[in-house]
PDB file of C-alpha atoms in Angstrom:
ATOM      1  CA  MET A   1     100.181 113.871 132.276  1.00  0.00           C
ATOM      2  CA  LYS A   2     101.975 116.905 130.846  1.00  0.00           C
ATOM      3  CA  ARG A   3     105.627 117.705 131.455  1.00  0.00           C
ATOM      4  CA  LYS A   4     108.177 120.091 129.966  1.00  0.00           C
ATOM      5  CA  LEU A   5     111.370 118.589 128.554  1.00  0.00           C
ATOM      6  CA  SER A   6     114.452 120.292 127.151  1.00  0.00           C
ATOM      7  CA  LEU A   7     113.823 121.861 123.719  1.00  0.00           C
ATOM      8  CA  THR A   8     110.248 122.433 124.930  1.00  0.00           C
ATOM      9  CA  LYS A   9     108.543 119.074 124.680  1.00  0.00           C
ATOM     10  CA  ARG A  10     105.008 118.299 125.676  1.00  0.00           C
ATOM     11  CA  ILE A  11     104.140 114.871 127.002  1.00  0.00           C
ATOM     12  CA  SER A  12     100.758 113.218 126.978  1.00  0.00           C
ATOM     13  CA  THR A  13      99.472 109.743 127.749  1.00  0.00           C
ATOM     14  CA  TYR A  14      96.791 108.955 125.212  1.00  0.00           C
ATOM     15  CA  PHE A  15      96.244 109.890 121.621  1.00  0.00           C
ATOM     16  CA  SER A  16      94.304 109.046 118.484  1.00  0.00           C
ATOM     17  CA  MET A  17      94.611 110.115 114.881  1.00  0.00           C
ATOM     18  CA  PHE A  18      92.081 110.279 112.076  1.00  0.00           C
ATOM     19  CA  LEU A  19      92.642 110.998 108.388  1.00  0.00           C
ATOM     20  CA  LEU A  20      89.669 113.150 107.512  1.00  0.00           C
ATOM     21  CA  ALA A  21      88.754 115.864 105.043  1.00  0.00           C
ATOM     22  CA  GLY A  22      88.004 119.151 106.786  1.00  0.00           C
ATOM     23  CA  SER A  23      86.367 122.486 106.091  1.00  0.00           C
ATOM     24  CA  VAL A  24      86.244 125.636 108.204  1.00  0.00           C
ATOM     25  CA  VAL A  25      83.100 126.209 110.241  1.00  0.00           C
ATOM     26  CA  THR A  26      81.502 129.594 109.542  1.00  0.00           C
ATOM     27  CA  VAL A  27      78.991 131.538 111.593  1.00  0.00           C
ATOM     28  CA  GLN A  28      76.963 134.099 109.601  1.00  0.00           C
ATOM     29  CA  GLY A  29      79.614 133.987 106.879  1.00  0.00           C
ATOM     30  CA  VAL A  30      82.524 134.710 109.259  1.00  0.00           C
ATOM     31  CA  ALA A  31      85.178 132.039 109.775  1.00  0.00           C
ATOM     32  CA  GLU A  32      85.530 131.068 113.418  1.00  0.00           C
ATOM     33  CA  ALA A  33      89.037 129.672 113.881  1.00  0.00           C
ATOM     34  CA  ALA A  34      88.344 128.752 117.502  1.00  0.00           C
ATOM     35  CA  LEU A  35      85.516 126.388 116.552  1.00  0.00           C
ATOM     36  CA  MET A  36      86.034 122.739 115.665  1.00  0.00           C
ATOM     37  CA  PRO A  37      86.003 122.275 111.861  1.00  0.00           C
ATOM     38  CA  THR A  38      83.423 120.023 110.283  1.00  0.00           C
ATOM     39  CA  LEU A  39      84.892 116.700 109.181  1.00  0.00           C
ATOM     40  CA  ASP A  40      83.735 114.372 106.446  1.00  0.00           C
ATOM     41  CA  ARG A  41      84.884 110.758 106.520  1.00  0.00           C
ATOM     42  CA  MET A  42      86.579 109.754 103.286  1.00  0.00           C
ATOM     43  CA  THR A  43      86.617 106.307 101.688  1.00  0.00           C
ATOM     44  CA  PRO A  44      88.957 104.092 103.733  1.00  0.00           C
ATOM     45  CA  LEU A  45      92.067 102.645 102.118  1.00  0.00           C
ATOM     46  CA  THR A  46      91.648  98.865 102.183  1.00  0.00           C
ATOM     47  CA  GLU A  47      93.281  97.485  99.024  1.00  0.00           C
ATOM     48  CA  ASN A  48      96.206  95.185  99.874  1.00  0.00           C
ATOM     49  CA  VAL A  49      96.167  96.307 103.520  1.00  0.00           C
ATOM     50  CA  SER A  50      95.320  93.940 106.362  1.00  0.00           C
ATOM     51  CA  ALA A  51      97.451  94.797 109.409  1.00  0.00           C
ATOM     52  CA  PRO A  52      98.486  98.491 109.313  1.00  0.00           C
ATOM     53  CA  THR A  53     100.589  99.818 112.196  1.00  0.00           C
ATOM     54  CA  ASP A  54     101.999 103.100 110.838  1.00  0.00           C
ATOM     55  CA  VAL A  55     101.600 105.446 107.877  1.00  0.00           C
ATOM     56  CA  ALA A  56     103.623 108.171 106.155  1.00  0.00           C
ATOM     57  CA  LEU A  57     103.284 110.469 103.138  1.00  0.00           C
ATOM     58  CA  ASP A  58     105.917 111.668 100.675  1.00  0.00           C
ATOM     59  CA  GLN A  59     106.079 115.046  98.928  1.00  0.00           C
ATOM     60  CA  GLN A  60     103.884 113.750  96.071  1.00  0.00           C
ATOM     61  CA  GLY A  61     101.192 112.505  98.428  1.00  0.00           C
ATOM     62  CA  ARG A  62     102.012 108.813  98.034  1.00  0.00           C
ATOM     63  CA  ILE A  63     101.057 106.737 101.064  1.00  0.00           C
ATOM     64  CA  TYR A  64     103.449 104.317 102.792  1.00  0.00           C
ATOM     65  CA  ILE A  65     101.867 101.765 105.123  1.00  0.00           C
ATOM     66  CA  ALA A  66     103.877  99.627 107.552  1.00  0.00           C
ATOM     67  CA  GLU A  67     102.361  96.260 108.466  1.00  0.00           C
ATOM     68  CA  THR A  68     104.303  94.706 111.346  1.00  0.00           C
ATOM     69  CA  THR A  69     102.859  91.210 111.276  1.00  0.00           C
ATOM     70  CA  LYS A  70     103.035  91.055 107.472  1.00  0.00           C
ATOM     71  CA  HIS A  71     106.714  92.135 107.436  1.00  0.00           C
ATOM     72  CA  ARG A  72     106.191  94.738 104.731  1.00  0.00           C
ATOM     73  CA  VAL A  73     105.755  98.398 103.833  1.00  0.00           C
ATOM     74  CA  SER A  74     103.292  98.953 100.980  1.00  0.00           C
ATOM     75  CA  VAL A  75     103.214 101.978  98.681  1.00  0.00           C
ATOM     76  CA  HIS A  76      99.886 103.467  97.572  1.00  0.00           C
ATOM     77  CA  SER A  77      99.024 106.356  95.288  1.00  0.00           C
ATOM     78  CA  GLN A  78      97.553 109.595  96.593  1.00  0.00           C
ATOM     79  CA  ASP A  79      94.049 108.315  95.870  1.00  0.00           C
ATOM     80  CA  GLY A  80      94.725 105.088  97.785  1.00  0.00           C
ATOM     81  CA  GLN A  81      95.443 102.684  94.929  1.00  0.00           C
ATOM     82  CA  PHE A  82      98.085 100.036  95.593  1.00  0.00           C
ATOM     83  CA  THR A  83     101.064 100.705  93.301  1.00  0.00           C
ATOM     84  CA  GLY A  84     102.354  97.135  93.393  1.00  0.00           C
ATOM     85  CA  LYS A  85     105.509  98.284  95.182  1.00  0.00           C
ATOM     86  CA  ARG A  86     106.530  96.938  98.577  1.00  0.00           C
ATOM     87  CA  LEU A  87     109.493  96.795 100.917  1.00  0.00           C
ATOM     88  CA  SER A  88     110.153  93.536 102.751  1.00  0.00           C
ATOM     89  CA  VAL A  89     111.156  94.406 106.326  1.00  0.00           C
ATOM     90  CA  LEU A  90     111.173  92.184 109.407  1.00  0.00           C
ATOM     91  CA  GLU A  91     108.517  93.501 111.813  1.00  0.00           C
ATOM     92  CA  PRO A  92     108.351  97.128 110.639  1.00  0.00           C
ATOM     93  CA  LEU A  93     106.989  99.296 113.454  1.00  0.00           C
ATOM     94  CA  CYS A  94     107.278 102.750 111.920  1.00  0.00           C
ATOM     95  CA  VAL A  95     107.849 104.505 108.611  1.00  0.00           C
ATOM     96  CA  ALA A  96     108.750 108.049 107.551  1.00  0.00           C
ATOM     97  CA  VAL A  97     109.693 109.775 104.290  1.00  0.00           C
ATOM     98  CA  ASP A  98     112.089 112.727 104.058  1.00  0.00           C
ATOM     99  CA  VAL A  99     111.968 115.658 101.616  1.00  0.00           C
ATOM    100  CA  ASP A 100     114.242 113.787  99.191  1.00  0.00           C
ATOM    101  CA  GLY A 101     111.834 110.851  99.053  1.00  0.00           C
ATOM    102  CA  ARG A 102     114.033 108.529 101.089  1.00  0.00           C
ATOM    103  CA  ILE A 103     112.027 106.021 103.115  1.00  0.00           C
ATOM    104  CA  LEU A 104     113.003 105.267 106.719  1.00  0.00           C
ATOM    105  CA  VAL A 105     111.676 102.093 108.320  1.00  0.00           C
ATOM    106  CA  GLY A 106     112.132 100.967 111.924  1.00  0.00           C
ATOM    107  CA  SER A 107     112.425  97.203 112.442  1.00  0.00           C
ATOM    108  CA  ALA A 108     111.462  95.640 115.771  1.00  0.00           C
ATOM    109  CA  LYS A 109     113.170  92.385 114.834  1.00  0.00           C
ATOM    110  CA  ASN A 110     116.539  93.952 113.960  1.00  0.00           C
ATOM    111  CA  GLY A 111     116.392  96.925 116.335  1.00  0.00           C
ATOM    112  CA  SER A 112     117.345  99.205 113.470  1.00  0.00           C
ATOM    113  CA  VAL A 113     116.126 101.970 111.164  1.00  0.00           C
ATOM    114  CA  ALA A 114     116.930 101.319 107.515  1.00  0.00           C
ATOM    115  CA  VAL A 115     116.967 104.021 104.849  1.00  0.00           C
ATOM    116  CA  TYR A 116     115.803 103.274 101.302  1.00  0.00           C
ATOM    117  CA  SER A 117     115.925 105.309  98.095  1.00  0.00           C
ATOM    118  CA  PRO A 118     112.696 106.542  96.437  1.00  0.00           C
ATOM    119  CA  GLY A 119     113.108 103.499  94.145  1.00  0.00           C
ATOM    120  CA  LEU A 120     113.007 101.215  97.233  1.00  0.00           C
ATOM    121  CA  ASN A 121     116.700 100.339  97.090  1.00  0.00           C
ATOM    122  CA  PHE A 122     118.501  99.882 100.421  1.00  0.00           C
ATOM    123  CA  LEU A 123     120.945 102.704 101.218  1.00  0.00           C
ATOM    124  CA  PHE A 124     122.137 102.370 104.838  1.00  0.00           C
ATOM    125  CA  LYS A 125     121.036 101.988 108.463  1.00  0.00           C
ATOM    126  CA  LEU A 126     121.117 104.708 111.092  1.00  0.00           C
ATOM    127  CA  GLY A 127     123.921 104.631 113.645  1.00  0.00           C
ATOM    128  CA  SER A 128     125.625 101.275 114.094  1.00  0.00           C
ATOM    129  CA  GLY A 129     122.910  99.341 112.265  1.00  0.00           C
ATOM    130  CA  ASP A 130     121.230  96.274 113.781  1.00  0.00           C
ATOM    131  CA  GLY A 131     120.874  96.558 117.548  1.00  0.00           C
ATOM    132  CA  GLU A 132     121.054 100.371 117.540  1.00  0.00           C
ATOM    133  CA  PHE A 133     117.593 100.499 119.168  1.00  0.00           C
ATOM    134  CA  GLY A 134     115.736  98.392 121.675  1.00  0.00           C
ATOM    135  CA  LYS A 135     112.411  99.109 119.956  1.00  0.00           C
ATOM    136  CA  PRO A 136     112.269 101.864 117.298  1.00  0.00           C
ATOM    137  CA  ILE A 137     108.591 102.743 117.528  1.00  0.00           C
ATOM    138  CA  ASP A 138     108.316 106.135 115.768  1.00  0.00           C
ATOM    139  CA  ILE A 139     110.302 108.470 113.493  1.00  0.00           C
ATOM    140  CA  ALA A 140     110.106 112.210 112.831  1.00  0.00           C
ATOM    141  CA  ILE A 141     112.194 114.398 110.513  1.00  0.00           C
ATOM    142  CA  ASP A 142     112.728 118.128 111.037  1.00  0.00           C
ATOM    143  CA  GLY A 143     113.178 120.891 108.467  1.00  0.00           C
ATOM    144  CA  ALA A 144     116.961 120.516 108.536  1.00  0.00           C
ATOM    145  CA  GLY A 145     116.718 116.821 107.681  1.00  0.00           C
ATOM    146  CA  GLN A 146     117.631 115.567 111.143  1.00  0.00           C
ATOM    147  CA  VAL A 147     115.977 112.273 112.074  1.00  0.00           C
ATOM    148  CA  TYR A 148     114.445 111.669 115.511  1.00  0.00           C
ATOM    149  CA  VAL A 149     113.851 108.032 116.460  1.00  0.00           C
ATOM    150  CA  VAL A 150     111.759 107.082 119.493  1.00  0.00           C
ATOM    151  CA  ASP A 151     113.290 104.076 121.253  1.00  0.00           C
ATOM    152  CA  ASN A 152     110.429 102.748 123.343  1.00  0.00           C
ATOM    153  CA  LYS A 153     112.394 100.039 125.131  1.00  0.00           C
ATOM    154  CA  ASN A 154     115.378 102.194 126.098  1.00  0.00           C
ATOM    155  CA  SER A 155     113.240 105.253 126.936  1.00  0.00           C
ATOM    156  CA  ILE A 156     115.216 107.688 124.825  1.00  0.00           C
ATOM    157  CA  ILE A 157     114.983 109.631 121.567  1.00  0.00           C
ATOM    158  CA  ASN A 158     118.102 109.463 119.391  1.00  0.00           C
ATOM    159  CA  ILE A 159     118.898 112.109 116.786  1.00  0.00           C
ATOM    160  CA  TYR A 160     120.738 111.472 113.485  1.00  0.00           C
ATOM    161  CA  ASN A 161     121.872 113.605 110.593  1.00  0.00           C
ATOM    162  CA  GLY A 162     120.891 112.948 106.985  1.00  0.00           C
ATOM    163  CA  SER A 163     123.896 110.656 106.502  1.00  0.00           C
ATOM    164  CA  GLY A 164     122.834 108.393 109.378  1.00  0.00           C
ATOM    165  CA  ALA A 165     125.381 109.476 111.991  1.00  0.00           C
ATOM    166  CA  LYS A 166     124.133 109.984 115.546  1.00  0.00           C
ATOM    167  CA  VAL A 167     124.362 113.627 116.624  1.00  0.00           C
ATOM    168  CA  GLY A 168     122.544 113.644 119.958  1.00  0.00           C
ATOM    169  CA  SER A 169     119.687 112.361 122.080  1.00  0.00           C
ATOM    170  CA  ILE A 170     116.758 113.573 124.146  1.00  0.00           C
ATOM    171  CA  GLY A 171     115.787 112.346 127.599  1.00  0.00           C
ATOM    172  CA  THR A 172     116.959 109.643 129.955  1.00  0.00           C
ATOM    173  CA  PRO A 173     114.970 106.735 131.473  1.00  0.00           C
ATOM    174  CA  GLY A 174     112.868 107.793 134.448  1.00  0.00           C
ATOM    175  CA  ASN A 175     109.759 109.643 135.549  1.00  0.00           C
ATOM    176  CA  ASP A 176     111.207 113.008 136.568  1.00  0.00           C
ATOM    177  CA  PRO A 177     111.178 116.220 134.474  1.00  0.00           C
ATOM    178  CA  GLY A 178     113.336 115.729 131.402  1.00  0.00           C
ATOM    179  CA  GLN A 179     113.084 111.943 131.621  1.00  0.00           C
ATOM    180  CA  LEU A 180     111.071 109.439 129.570  1.00  0.00           C
ATOM    181  CA  HIS A 181     109.253 106.241 130.465  1.00  0.00           C
ATOM    182  CA  HIS A 182     108.626 104.119 127.351  1.00  0.00           C
ATOM    183  CA  PRO A 183     107.770 106.943 124.892  1.00  0.00           C
ATOM    184  CA  THR A 184     105.496 105.900 122.034  1.00  0.00           C
ATOM    185  CA  SER A 185     105.340 108.691 119.454  1.00  0.00           C
ATOM    186  CA  ILE A 186     106.873 111.979 118.328  1.00  0.00           C
ATOM    187  CA  ALA A 187     105.917 114.970 116.184  1.00  0.00           C
ATOM    188  CA  ILE A 188     107.689 118.223 115.296  1.00  0.00           C
ATOM    189  CA  ASP A 189     105.927 121.593 115.168  1.00  0.00           C
ATOM    190  CA  PRO A 190     108.134 123.783 112.927  1.00  0.00           C
ATOM    191  CA  ASN A 191     106.051 126.901 113.549  1.00  0.00           C
ATOM    192  CA  ALA A 192     106.358 126.762 117.334  1.00  0.00           C
ATOM    193  CA  GLY A 193     109.840 125.239 117.296  1.00  0.00           C
ATOM    194  CA  GLU A 194     108.641 122.440 119.552  1.00  0.00           C
ATOM    195  CA  ILE A 195     109.038 118.677 119.724  1.00  0.00           C
ATOM    196  CA  ILE A 196     105.994 116.835 121.068  1.00  0.00           C
ATOM    197  CA  VAL A 197     106.541 113.405 122.621  1.00  0.00           C
ATOM    198  CA  LEU A 198     103.920 110.912 123.787  1.00  0.00           C
ATOM    199  CA  ASP A 199     105.177 109.206 126.924  1.00  0.00           C
ATOM    200  CA  HIS A 200     103.794 106.727 129.460  1.00  0.00           C
ATOM    201  CA  GLN A 201     103.603 107.831 133.046  1.00  0.00           C
ATOM    202  CA  GLN A 202     105.385 105.440 135.391  1.00  0.00           C
ATOM    203  CA  VAL A 203     102.930 104.183 138.008  1.00  0.00           C
ATOM    204  CA  LEU A 204     103.977 102.381 141.172  1.00  0.00           C
ATOM    205  CA  ASP A 205     101.646 100.535 143.528  1.00  0.00           C
ATOM    206  CA  SER A 206     101.979  98.229 146.484  1.00  0.00           C
TER     207      SER A 206
END
């Protein structure tokens, strides 16, 4: 399903993501941008990871992996080596890192998004803290440092400034244009000035 929301949002039902190394396909020495690039599968990251649910990168290429059932977010080097650093978080569903290296983690257990320093020290929680969200399932950060949190349970996307104060929201619960029905993921395209939201279509039957 594809719908237009305010601020030009695209909605889709299914998605998948792969971390792969790519190279441009060429035909007779000429790059063909319209063709699918060739992809080579890299060595998977498996050290000290057993139940990954979300991943994020910082400006230095470090990898942050949220493991919901393990109640932790692990930090790995750019080449995939476990750094020995972890955050203990109750049921972390999502993780993101801003340009200043601050780590944002959404907790299903607490219904909150906590912000940590690059040294993994707790700083504050977005909004009113625990109970701010029904189910914070994904986080995106735009070029101005605003934070977008997908609340799957409440079918809304809340927006916060860099200090954690709520500044707005996107969508209302429902299945009509401009509404959301249990959204699952979000991404920001700075070039197109668009926000892309993955949303579930509401289906009714007898």
